[in-house]
Amino acid sequence: MAFKHWPGVRDVRFSTKVGRFLRGARKRRPDLNWDEFLRVAKQFKQDDMGSFPERGFLYQLACDAPENAQVVEIGSWMGASTCFLAAGLKGPEARVYSVDNFQGLSLCGEDVAWYQRHFQKLGTNSTLDIFNANFAALGLSARAEPVVSDSVAAAEKLAAKRGTIDLMFVDGDHSYEGCRADIEAWLPHLRPGGVMAFHDFGSRASGVTQAIFETIKAGRFAEIVGVANTIIAFKV
Ligand SMILES: C[S@@+](CC[C@H](N)C(=O)[O-])C[C@H]1O[C@@H](n2cnc3c(N)ncnc32)[C@H](O)[C@@H]1O
């Protein structure tokens, strides 16, 4: 095991990094409950899917959503981003519909080998149980609605929600075709003034960046809400 992964070393690195992030976050948004953010972060100490600024931005978007907000996430994996979203919501009817095949099935060639390696390490072919266990550990299960499905098929299943979704986070298939298909299928689900956020804008997943640029150029987003590392969010 590499030195940086030794449990003691990992804990020190975690505390240093999250502490640095929280000092800035508490100054920028003193109105938000950053202790709740920290509680979720501790559950995902080994998370390698997003940085603290990205997790913090998702948490902030969820906190800024209206009471009883309806949220859709495309691509949940083990539920880290989903839990940060769920933790920021308020109201007994608030929900995160977490759309994922939970098997890493994606059109993006680069992702295939990555998922194969991870599933081999996990000794399973689905992350759904891990997703559910993370939500249960944080006491957030009432806000989670896993939708085990391909993304585009799920948009059809949730057709009744068209025009009602307050916040969406797209982090599923990172190919150009996959991201385009997600935008086409899910943009109509947002209510006017709803927020669509994407992971991996400007990252090496160039298909995602291209699909987002095309949507900007076509004038389908009303304004930029914010950027945090590779997450970009737009109001529609
Ligand atoms: C990068 S991971 C998501 C990470 C998660 N959002 C986080 O930050 O913790 C991408 C996920 O998208 C899912 N996925 C990829 N293509 C999909 C598709 N077409 N439909 C549904 N899920 C898909 C994969 O199974 C994987 O769990």
PDB file of C-alpha atoms and ligand atoms in Angstrom:
ATOM      1  CA  MET A   1       0.000   0.000   0.000  1.00  0.00           C
ATOM      2  CA  ALA A   2       1.363   3.395  -0.973  1.00  0.00           C
ATOM      3  CA  PHE A   3       2.385   5.615   1.988  1.00  0.00           C
ATOM      4  CA  LYS A   4      -0.339   8.182   1.214  1.00  0.00           C
ATOM      5  CA  HIS A   5      -3.004   5.447   1.602  1.00  0.00           C
ATOM      6  CA  TRP A   6      -1.924   4.348   5.119  1.00  0.00           C
ATOM      7  CA  PRO A   7      -4.970   5.036   7.339  1.00  0.00           C
ATOM      8  CA  GLY A   8      -3.196   7.544   9.645  1.00  0.00           C
ATOM      9  CA  VAL A   9      -1.604   9.415   6.749  1.00  0.00           C
ATOM     10  CA  ARG A  10      -4.892   9.410   4.842  1.00  0.00           C
ATOM     11  CA  ASP A  11      -6.723  10.936   7.843  1.00  0.00           C
ATOM     12  CA  VAL A  12      -4.157  13.725   8.237  1.00  0.00           C
ATOM     13  CA  ARG A  13      -4.312  14.526   4.514  1.00  0.00           C
ATOM     14  CA  PHE A  14      -8.113  14.534   4.666  1.00  0.00           C
ATOM     15  CA  SER A  15      -8.249  16.878   7.696  1.00  0.00           C
ATOM     16  CA  THR A  16      -5.742  19.291   6.177  1.00  0.00           C
ATOM     17  CA  LYS A  17      -7.488  19.482   2.815  1.00  0.00           C
ATOM     18  CA  VAL A  18     -11.061  19.672   4.090  1.00  0.00           C
ATOM     19  CA  GLY A  19     -10.017  22.201   6.759  1.00  0.00           C
ATOM     20  CA  ARG A  20      -8.442  24.457   4.130  1.00  0.00           C
ATOM     21  CA  PHE A  21     -11.538  24.219   1.947  1.00  0.00           C
ATOM     22  CA  LEU A  22     -13.949  24.878   4.829  1.00  0.00           C
ATOM     23  CA  ARG A  23     -12.100  27.992   6.029  1.00  0.00           C
ATOM     24  CA  GLY A  24     -12.772  29.620   2.626  1.00  0.00           C
ATOM     25  CA  ALA A  25     -16.282  28.212   2.289  1.00  0.00           C
ATOM     26  CA  ARG A  26     -17.401  29.466   5.703  1.00  0.00           C
ATOM     27  CA  LYS A  27     -16.189  32.983   4.766  1.00  0.00           C
ATOM     28  CA  ARG A  28     -17.812  32.935   1.323  1.00  0.00           C
ATOM     29  CA  ARG A  29     -21.146  31.507   2.457  1.00  0.00           C
ATOM     30  CA  PRO A  30     -21.502  31.973   6.218  1.00  0.00           C
ATOM     31  CA  ASP A  31     -25.260  31.324   5.847  1.00  0.00           C
ATOM     32  CA  LEU A  32     -24.758  27.614   5.008  1.00  0.00           C
ATOM     33  CA  ASN A  33     -24.368  24.722   7.448  1.00  0.00           C
ATOM     34  CA  TRP A  34     -20.831  23.592   6.639  1.00  0.00           C
ATOM     35  CA  ASP A  35     -20.820  21.131   9.563  1.00  0.00           C
ATOM     36  CA  GLU A  36     -23.332  19.085   7.561  1.00  0.00           C
ATOM     37  CA  PHE A  37     -20.981  19.221   4.567  1.00  0.00           C
ATOM     38  CA  LEU A  38     -18.149  17.957   6.791  1.00  0.00           C
ATOM     39  CA  ARG A  39     -20.333  15.118   8.085  1.00  0.00           C
ATOM     40  CA  VAL A  40     -20.876  13.905   4.490  1.00  0.00           C
ATOM     41  CA  ALA A  41     -17.227  14.439   3.546  1.00  0.00           C
ATOM     42  CA  LYS A  42     -16.150  12.154   6.424  1.00  0.00           C
ATOM     43  CA  GLN A  43     -18.314   9.357   4.991  1.00  0.00           C
ATOM     44  CA  PHE A  44     -16.415   9.666   1.688  1.00  0.00           C
ATOM     45  CA  LYS A  45     -12.821  10.048   2.865  1.00  0.00           C
ATOM     46  CA  GLN A  46     -11.627   7.735   0.113  1.00  0.00           C
ATOM     47  CA  ASP A  47     -13.720   9.391  -2.598  1.00  0.00           C
ATOM     48  CA  ASP A  48     -11.758  10.018  -5.782  1.00  0.00           C
ATOM     49  CA  MET A  49     -14.599  11.307  -7.958  1.00  0.00           C
ATOM     50  CA  GLY A  50     -14.489  14.985  -7.060  1.00  0.00           C
ATOM     51  CA  SER A  51     -12.520  17.697  -5.257  1.00  0.00           C
ATOM     52  CA  PHE A  52     -13.745  19.573  -2.166  1.00  0.00           C
ATOM     53  CA  PRO A  53     -14.484  22.739  -4.191  1.00  0.00           C
ATOM     54  CA  GLU A  54     -16.644  20.603  -6.526  1.00  0.00           C
ATOM     55  CA  ARG A  55     -18.409  18.800  -3.671  1.00  0.00           C
ATOM     56  CA  GLY A  56     -18.880  22.150  -1.932  1.00  0.00           C
ATOM     57  CA  PHE A  57     -20.415  23.696  -5.051  1.00  0.00           C
ATOM     58  CA  LEU A  58     -22.923  20.824  -5.373  1.00  0.00           C
ATOM     59  CA  TYR A  59     -23.810  21.202  -1.693  1.00  0.00           C
ATOM     60  CA  GLN A  60     -24.267  24.956  -2.180  1.00  0.00           C
ATOM     61  CA  LEU A  61     -26.485  24.466  -5.268  1.00  0.00           C
ATOM     62  CA  ALA A  62     -28.679  22.083  -3.251  1.00  0.00           C
ATOM     63  CA  CYS A  63     -28.836  24.516  -0.289  1.00  0.00           C
ATOM     64  CA  ASP A  64     -29.871  27.288  -2.682  1.00  0.00           C
ATOM     65  CA  ALA A  65     -32.636  25.156  -4.241  1.00  0.00           C
ATOM     66  CA  PRO A  66     -36.186  25.818  -3.055  1.00  0.00           C
ATOM     67  CA  GLU A  67     -37.882  23.945  -0.200  1.00  0.00           C
ATOM     68  CA  ASN A  68     -38.898  20.391  -1.225  1.00  0.00           C
ATOM     69  CA  ALA A  69     -36.739  20.638  -4.356  1.00  0.00           C
ATOM     70  CA  GLN A  70     -36.820  17.842  -6.913  1.00  0.00           C
ATOM     71  CA  VAL A  71     -33.317  16.961  -8.088  1.00  0.00           C
ATOM     72  CA  VAL A  72     -32.081  14.580 -10.779  1.00  0.00           C
ATOM     73  CA  GLU A  73     -28.557  13.230 -10.919  1.00  0.00           C
ATOM     74  CA  ILE A  74     -27.302  11.355 -13.974  1.00  0.00           C
ATOM     75  CA  GLY A  75     -24.441   9.111 -12.844  1.00  0.00           C
ATOM     76  CA  SER A  76     -24.301   8.401  -9.105  1.00  0.00           C
ATOM     77  CA  TRP A  77     -21.697   5.623  -8.818  1.00  0.00           C
ATOM     78  CA  MET A  78     -21.411   5.036  -5.021  1.00  0.00           C
ATOM     79  CA  GLY A  79     -23.523   8.058  -4.138  1.00  0.00           C
ATOM     80  CA  ALA A  80     -20.897  10.570  -3.009  1.00  0.00           C
ATOM     81  CA  SER A  81     -22.089  13.493  -5.147  1.00  0.00           C
ATOM     82  CA  THR A  82     -25.677  12.356  -4.487  1.00  0.00           C
ATOM     83  CA  CYS A  83     -25.209  12.550  -0.709  1.00  0.00           C
ATOM     84  CA  PHE A  84     -23.701  16.046  -0.923  1.00  0.00           C
ATOM     85  CA  LEU A  85     -26.751  17.097  -2.949  1.00  0.00           C
ATOM     86  CA  ALA A  86     -29.216  15.357  -0.618  1.00  0.00           C
ATOM     87  CA  ALA A  87     -27.566  16.854   2.494  1.00  0.00           C
ATOM     88  CA  GLY A  88     -28.099  20.406   1.214  1.00  0.00           C
ATOM     89  CA  LEU A  89     -31.821  20.000   0.514  1.00  0.00           C
ATOM     90  CA  LYS A  90     -34.627  21.080   2.820  1.00  0.00           C
ATOM     91  CA  GLY A  91     -38.256  20.013   3.260  1.00  0.00           C
ATOM     92  CA  PRO A  92     -39.852  16.588   3.777  1.00  0.00           C
ATOM     93  CA  GLU A  93     -40.676  16.134   0.069  1.00  0.00           C
ATOM     94  CA  ALA A  94     -37.171  16.957  -1.245  1.00  0.00           C
ATOM     95  CA  ARG A  95     -35.810  14.116  -3.397  1.00  0.00           C
ATOM     96  CA  VAL A  96     -32.780  13.213  -5.498  1.00  0.00           C
ATOM     97  CA  TYR A  97     -33.624  10.871  -8.369  1.00  0.00           C
ATOM     98  CA  SER A  98     -30.308   9.091  -8.896  1.00  0.00           C
ATOM     99  CA  VAL A  99     -30.219   7.727 -12.413  1.00  0.00           C
ATOM    100  CA  ASP A 100     -27.520   5.132 -12.999  1.00  0.00           C
ATOM    101  CA  ASN A 101     -27.241   1.649 -14.428  1.00  0.00           C
ATOM    102  CA  PHE A 102     -24.880   1.167 -11.413  1.00  0.00           C
ATOM    103  CA  GLN A 103     -22.702  -0.996 -13.666  1.00  0.00           C
ATOM    104  CA  GLY A 104     -20.494   1.588 -15.320  1.00  0.00           C
ATOM    105  CA  LEU A 105     -21.966   0.826 -18.735  1.00  0.00           C
ATOM    106  CA  SER A 106     -21.021   3.798 -20.860  1.00  0.00           C
ATOM    107  CA  LEU A 107     -20.214   4.650 -24.466  1.00  0.00           C
ATOM    108  CA  CYS A 108     -17.023   6.389 -23.399  1.00  0.00           C
ATOM    109  CA  GLY A 109     -14.092   4.154 -24.360  1.00  0.00           C
ATOM    110  CA  GLU A 110     -11.741   5.567 -21.710  1.00  0.00           C
ATOM    111  CA  ASP A 111     -14.236   4.802 -18.949  1.00  0.00           C
ATOM    112  CA  VAL A 112     -14.613   1.104 -19.765  1.00  0.00           C
ATOM    113  CA  ALA A 113     -11.200   0.015 -18.489  1.00  0.00           C
ATOM    114  CA  TRP A 114     -11.535   2.282 -15.432  1.00  0.00           C
ATOM    115  CA  TYR A 115     -14.864   0.701 -14.428  1.00  0.00           C
ATOM    116  CA  GLN A 116     -13.570  -2.818 -15.053  1.00  0.00           C
ATOM    117  CA  ARG A 117     -10.635  -2.192 -12.682  1.00  0.00           C
ATOM    118  CA  HIS A 118     -12.923  -0.739  -9.996  1.00  0.00           C
ATOM    119  CA  PHE A 119     -15.521  -3.508 -10.188  1.00  0.00           C
ATOM    120  CA  GLN A 120     -12.749  -6.095  -9.962  1.00  0.00           C
ATOM    121  CA  LYS A 121     -11.425  -4.394  -6.798  1.00  0.00           C
ATOM    122  CA  LEU A 122     -14.943  -4.144  -5.325  1.00  0.00           C
ATOM    123  CA  GLY A 123     -15.716  -7.801  -6.137  1.00  0.00           C
ATOM    124  CA  THR A 124     -19.194  -6.923  -7.419  1.00  0.00           C
ATOM    125  CA  ASN A 125     -20.799  -5.836 -10.686  1.00  0.00           C
ATOM    126  CA  SER A 126     -23.107  -3.185  -9.240  1.00  0.00           C
ATOM    127  CA  THR A 127     -22.582  -0.186  -6.948  1.00  0.00           C
ATOM    128  CA  LEU A 128     -26.266   0.017  -5.947  1.00  0.00           C
ATOM    129  CA  ASP A 129     -25.799  -1.691  -2.546  1.00  0.00           C
ATOM    130  CA  ILE A 130     -22.863   0.601  -1.734  1.00  0.00           C
ATOM    131  CA  PHE A 131     -24.936   3.619  -2.825  1.00  0.00           C
ATOM    132  CA  ASN A 132     -27.801   2.559  -0.506  1.00  0.00           C
ATOM    133  CA  ALA A 133     -25.422   1.823   2.397  1.00  0.00           C
ATOM    134  CA  ASN A 134     -23.848   5.296   2.121  1.00  0.00           C
ATOM    135  CA  PHE A 135     -27.267   6.981   2.231  1.00  0.00           C
ATOM    136  CA  ALA A 136     -28.319   4.836   5.190  1.00  0.00           C
ATOM    137  CA  ALA A 137     -25.095   5.588   7.104  1.00  0.00           C
ATOM    138  CA  LEU A 138     -25.798   9.318   6.785  1.00  0.00           C
ATOM    139  CA  GLY A 139     -29.501   8.991   7.629  1.00  0.00           C
ATOM    140  CA  LEU A 140     -30.419  10.488   4.249  1.00  0.00           C
ATOM    141  CA  SER A 141     -32.244   7.503   2.685  1.00  0.00           C
ATOM    142  CA  ALA A 142     -35.622   9.283   2.703  1.00  0.00           C
ATOM    143  CA  ARG A 143     -34.246  11.743   0.137  1.00  0.00           C
ATOM    144  CA  ALA A 144     -32.838   9.108  -2.244  1.00  0.00           C
ATOM    145  CA  GLU A 145     -34.753   7.632  -5.178  1.00  0.00           C
ATOM    146  CA  PRO A 146     -32.360   5.396  -7.118  1.00  0.00           C
ATOM    147  CA  VAL A 147     -33.521   4.870 -10.709  1.00  0.00           C
ATOM    148  CA  VAL A 148     -31.690   1.797 -12.024  1.00  0.00           C
ATOM    149  CA  SER A 149     -31.709   2.494 -15.724  1.00  0.00           C
ATOM    150  CA  ASP A 150     -29.920   3.848 -18.726  1.00  0.00           C
ATOM    151  CA  SER A 151     -30.133   7.642 -18.603  1.00  0.00           C
ATOM    152  CA  VAL A 152     -32.160   8.256 -21.767  1.00  0.00           C
ATOM    153  CA  ALA A 153     -34.620   5.467 -20.895  1.00  0.00           C
ATOM    154  CA  ALA A 154     -35.009   6.992 -17.400  1.00  0.00           C
ATOM    155  CA  ALA A 155     -35.948  10.354 -18.928  1.00  0.00           C
ATOM    156  CA  GLU A 156     -38.870   8.556 -20.589  1.00  0.00           C
ATOM    157  CA  LYS A 157     -39.790   6.754 -17.344  1.00  0.00           C
ATOM    158  CA  LEU A 158     -39.827  10.104 -15.534  1.00  0.00           C
ATOM    159  CA  ALA A 159     -41.722  11.875 -18.340  1.00  0.00           C
ATOM    160  CA  ALA A 160     -44.343  13.022 -15.796  1.00  0.00           C
ATOM    161  CA  LYS A 161     -41.636  15.199 -14.184  1.00  0.00           C
ATOM    162  CA  ARG A 162     -41.040  17.265 -17.358  1.00  0.00           C
ATOM    163  CA  GLY A 163     -40.847  20.962 -16.574  1.00  0.00           C
ATOM    164  CA  THR A 164     -40.722  20.409 -12.791  1.00  0.00           C
ATOM    165  CA  ILE A 165     -37.109  19.605 -11.854  1.00  0.00           C
ATOM    166  CA  ASP A 166     -35.299  22.296  -9.853  1.00  0.00           C
ATOM    167  CA  LEU A 167     -31.713  21.057 -10.101  1.00  0.00           C
ATOM    168  CA  MET A 168     -29.903  18.533 -12.249  1.00  0.00           C
ATOM    169  CA  PHE A 169     -26.331  17.218 -12.054  1.00  0.00           C
ATOM    170  CA  VAL A 170     -25.021  15.446 -15.162  1.00  0.00           C
ATOM    171  CA  ASP A 171     -22.072  13.097 -14.555  1.00  0.00           C
ATOM    172  CA  GLY A 172     -22.908   9.931 -16.478  1.00  0.00           C
ATOM    173  CA  ASP A 173     -21.583   8.941 -19.882  1.00  0.00           C
ATOM    174  CA  HIS A 174     -18.553  11.126 -20.682  1.00  0.00           C
ATOM    175  CA  SER A 175     -18.526  10.556 -24.447  1.00  0.00           C
ATOM    176  CA  TYR A 176     -19.693  13.373 -26.750  1.00  0.00           C
ATOM    177  CA  GLU A 177     -22.665  11.263 -27.909  1.00  0.00           C
ATOM    178  CA  GLY A 178     -23.576  10.290 -24.336  1.00  0.00           C
ATOM    179  CA  CYS A 179     -23.467  13.845 -22.997  1.00  0.00           C
ATOM    180  CA  ARG A 180     -25.420  15.188 -25.996  1.00  0.00           C
ATOM    181  CA  ALA A 181     -28.060  12.495 -25.471  1.00  0.00           C
ATOM    182  CA  ASP A 182     -28.315  13.413 -21.753  1.00  0.00           C
ATOM    183  CA  ILE A 183     -28.777  17.096 -22.566  1.00  0.00           C
ATOM    184  CA  GLU A 184     -31.446  16.375 -25.195  1.00  0.00           C
ATOM    185  CA  ALA A 185     -33.296  13.911 -22.975  1.00  0.00           C
ATOM    186  CA  TRP A 186     -33.145  15.871 -19.703  1.00  0.00           C
ATOM    187  CA  LEU A 187     -33.133  19.611 -20.475  1.00  0.00           C
ATOM    188  CA  PRO A 188     -36.946  19.580 -20.938  1.00  0.00           C
ATOM    189  CA  HIS A 189     -37.320  18.154 -17.424  1.00  0.00           C
ATOM    190  CA  LEU A 190     -36.037  21.365 -15.809  1.00  0.00           C
ATOM    191  CA  ARG A 191     -38.531  24.016 -14.803  1.00  0.00           C
ATOM    192  CA  PRO A 192     -37.894  27.567 -16.104  1.00  0.00           C
ATOM    193  CA  GLY A 193     -35.174  28.987 -13.827  1.00  0.00           C
ATOM    194  CA  GLY A 194     -34.011  25.472 -12.882  1.00  0.00           C
ATOM    195  CA  VAL A 195     -30.282  24.712 -12.765  1.00  0.00           C
ATOM    196  CA  MET A 196     -28.322  22.198 -14.856  1.00  0.00           C
ATOM    197  CA  ALA A 197     -24.789  21.423 -13.613  1.00  0.00           C
ATOM    198  CA  PHE A 198     -22.183  19.301 -15.376  1.00  0.00           C
ATOM    199  CA  HIS A 199     -19.066  17.554 -14.137  1.00  0.00           C
ATOM    200  CA  ASP A 200     -15.884  17.407 -16.232  1.00  0.00           C
ATOM    201  CA  PHE A 201     -16.274  20.624 -18.200  1.00  0.00           C
ATOM    202  CA  GLY A 202     -12.797  21.435 -19.535  1.00  0.00           C
ATOM    203  CA  SER A 203     -11.382  18.128 -18.304  1.00  0.00           C
ATOM    204  CA  ARG A 204      -9.793  15.478 -20.491  1.00  0.00           C
ATOM    205  CA  ALA A 205     -13.364  14.273 -21.221  1.00  0.00           C
ATOM    206  CA  SER A 206     -13.388  16.563 -24.261  1.00  0.00           C
ATOM    207  CA  GLY A 207     -16.726  15.192 -25.540  1.00  0.00           C
ATOM    208  CA  VAL A 208     -18.474  16.615 -22.470  1.00  0.00           C
ATOM    209  CA  THR A 209     -16.929  20.063 -23.039  1.00  0.00           C
ATOM    210  CA  GLN A 210     -17.897  19.993 -26.727  1.00  0.00           C
ATOM    211  CA  ALA A 211     -21.504  19.010 -25.988  1.00  0.00           C
ATOM    212  CA  ILE A 212     -21.811  21.810 -23.386  1.00  0.00           C
ATOM    213  CA  PHE A 213     -20.276  24.416 -25.733  1.00  0.00           C
ATOM    214  CA  GLU A 214     -22.744  23.496 -28.459  1.00  0.00           C
ATOM    215  CA  THR A 215     -25.626  23.918 -26.040  1.00  0.00           C
ATOM    216  CA  ILE A 216     -24.304  27.328 -24.934  1.00  0.00           C
ATOM    217  CA  LYS A 217     -23.899  28.449 -28.557  1.00  0.00           C
ATOM    218  CA  ALA A 218     -27.436  27.319 -29.360  1.00  0.00           C
ATOM    219  CA  GLY A 219     -28.644  29.719 -26.644  1.00  0.00           C
ATOM    220  CA  ARG A 220     -30.307  27.015 -24.586  1.00  0.00           C
ATOM    221  CA  PHE A 221     -28.928  28.196 -21.234  1.00  0.00           C
ATOM    222  CA  ALA A 222     -30.089  31.533 -19.828  1.00  0.00           C
ATOM    223  CA  GLU A 223     -27.064  32.333 -17.622  1.00  0.00           C
ATOM    224  CA  ILE A 224     -24.056  30.821 -15.829  1.00  0.00           C
ATOM    225  CA  VAL A 225     -24.670  30.183 -12.143  1.00  0.00           C
ATOM    226  CA  GLY A 226     -21.073  29.334 -11.277  1.00  0.00           C
ATOM    227  CA  VAL A 227     -17.960  27.247 -11.848  1.00  0.00           C
ATOM    228  CA  ALA A 228     -15.931  25.146  -9.395  1.00  0.00           C
ATOM    229  CA  ASN A 229     -12.945  23.305 -10.847  1.00  0.00           C
ATOM    230  CA  THR A 230     -14.591  21.167 -13.572  1.00  0.00           C
ATOM    231  CA  ILE A 231     -18.208  21.683 -12.503  1.00  0.00           C
ATOM    232  CA  ILE A 232     -20.133  24.329 -14.416  1.00  0.00           C
ATOM    233  CA  ALA A 233     -23.766  25.197 -13.691  1.00  0.00           C
ATOM    234  CA  PHE A 234     -26.322  27.055 -15.812  1.00  0.00           C
ATOM    235  CA  LYS A 235     -29.785  28.418 -15.249  1.00  0.00           C
ATOM    236  CA  VAL A 236     -32.235  27.522 -18.024  1.00  0.00           C
TER     237      VAL A 236
HETATM  238  C1  LIG B   1     -18.180   9.327 -12.947  1.00  0.00           C
HETATM  239  S1  LIG B   1     -19.356   8.211 -12.314  1.00  0.00           S
HETATM  240  C2  LIG B   1     -20.392   9.237 -11.324  1.00  0.00           C
HETATM  241  C3  LIG B   1     -19.718   9.764 -10.115  1.00  0.00           C
HETATM  242  C4  LIG B   1     -20.627  10.482  -9.132  1.00  0.00           C
HETATM  243  N1  LIG B   1     -21.431  11.485  -9.768  1.00  0.00           N
HETATM  244  C5  LIG B   1     -19.783  11.144  -8.053  1.00  0.00           C
HETATM  245  O1  LIG B   1     -19.336  12.297  -8.296  1.00  0.00           O
HETATM  246  O2  LIG B   1     -19.586  10.565  -6.994  1.00  0.00           O
HETATM  247  C6  LIG B   1     -20.370   7.920 -13.705  1.00  0.00           C
HETATM  248  C7  LIG B   1     -21.549   7.010 -13.461  1.00  0.00           C
HETATM  249  O3  LIG B   1     -22.389   7.105 -14.598  1.00  0.00           O
HETATM  250  C8  LIG B   1     -22.968   5.864 -14.863  1.00  0.00           C
HETATM  251  N2  LIG B   1     -23.351   5.842 -16.277  1.00  0.00           N
HETATM  252  C9  LIG B   1     -22.542   5.958 -17.368  1.00  0.00           C
HETATM  253  N3  LIG B   1     -23.285   5.947 -18.497  1.00  0.00           N
HETATM  254  C10 LIG B   1     -24.579   5.826 -18.116  1.00  0.00           C
HETATM  255  C11 LIG B   1     -25.822   5.768 -18.823  1.00  0.00           C
HETATM  256  N4  LIG B   1     -25.877   5.823 -20.162  1.00  0.00           N
HETATM  257  N5  LIG B   1     -26.956   5.637 -18.111  1.00  0.00           N
HETATM  258  C12 LIG B   1     -26.927   5.574 -16.744  1.00  0.00           C
HETATM  259  N6  LIG B   1     -25.783   5.640 -16.028  1.00  0.00           N
HETATM  260  C13 LIG B   1     -24.621   5.766 -16.692  1.00  0.00           C
HETATM  261  C14 LIG B   1     -21.896   4.847 -14.477  1.00  0.00           C
HETATM  262  O4  LIG B   1     -22.491   3.616 -14.120  1.00  0.00           O
HETATM  263  C15 LIG B   1     -21.209   5.529 -13.294  1.00  0.00           C
HETATM  264  O5  LIG B   1     -21.732   5.062 -12.070  1.00  0.00           O
END
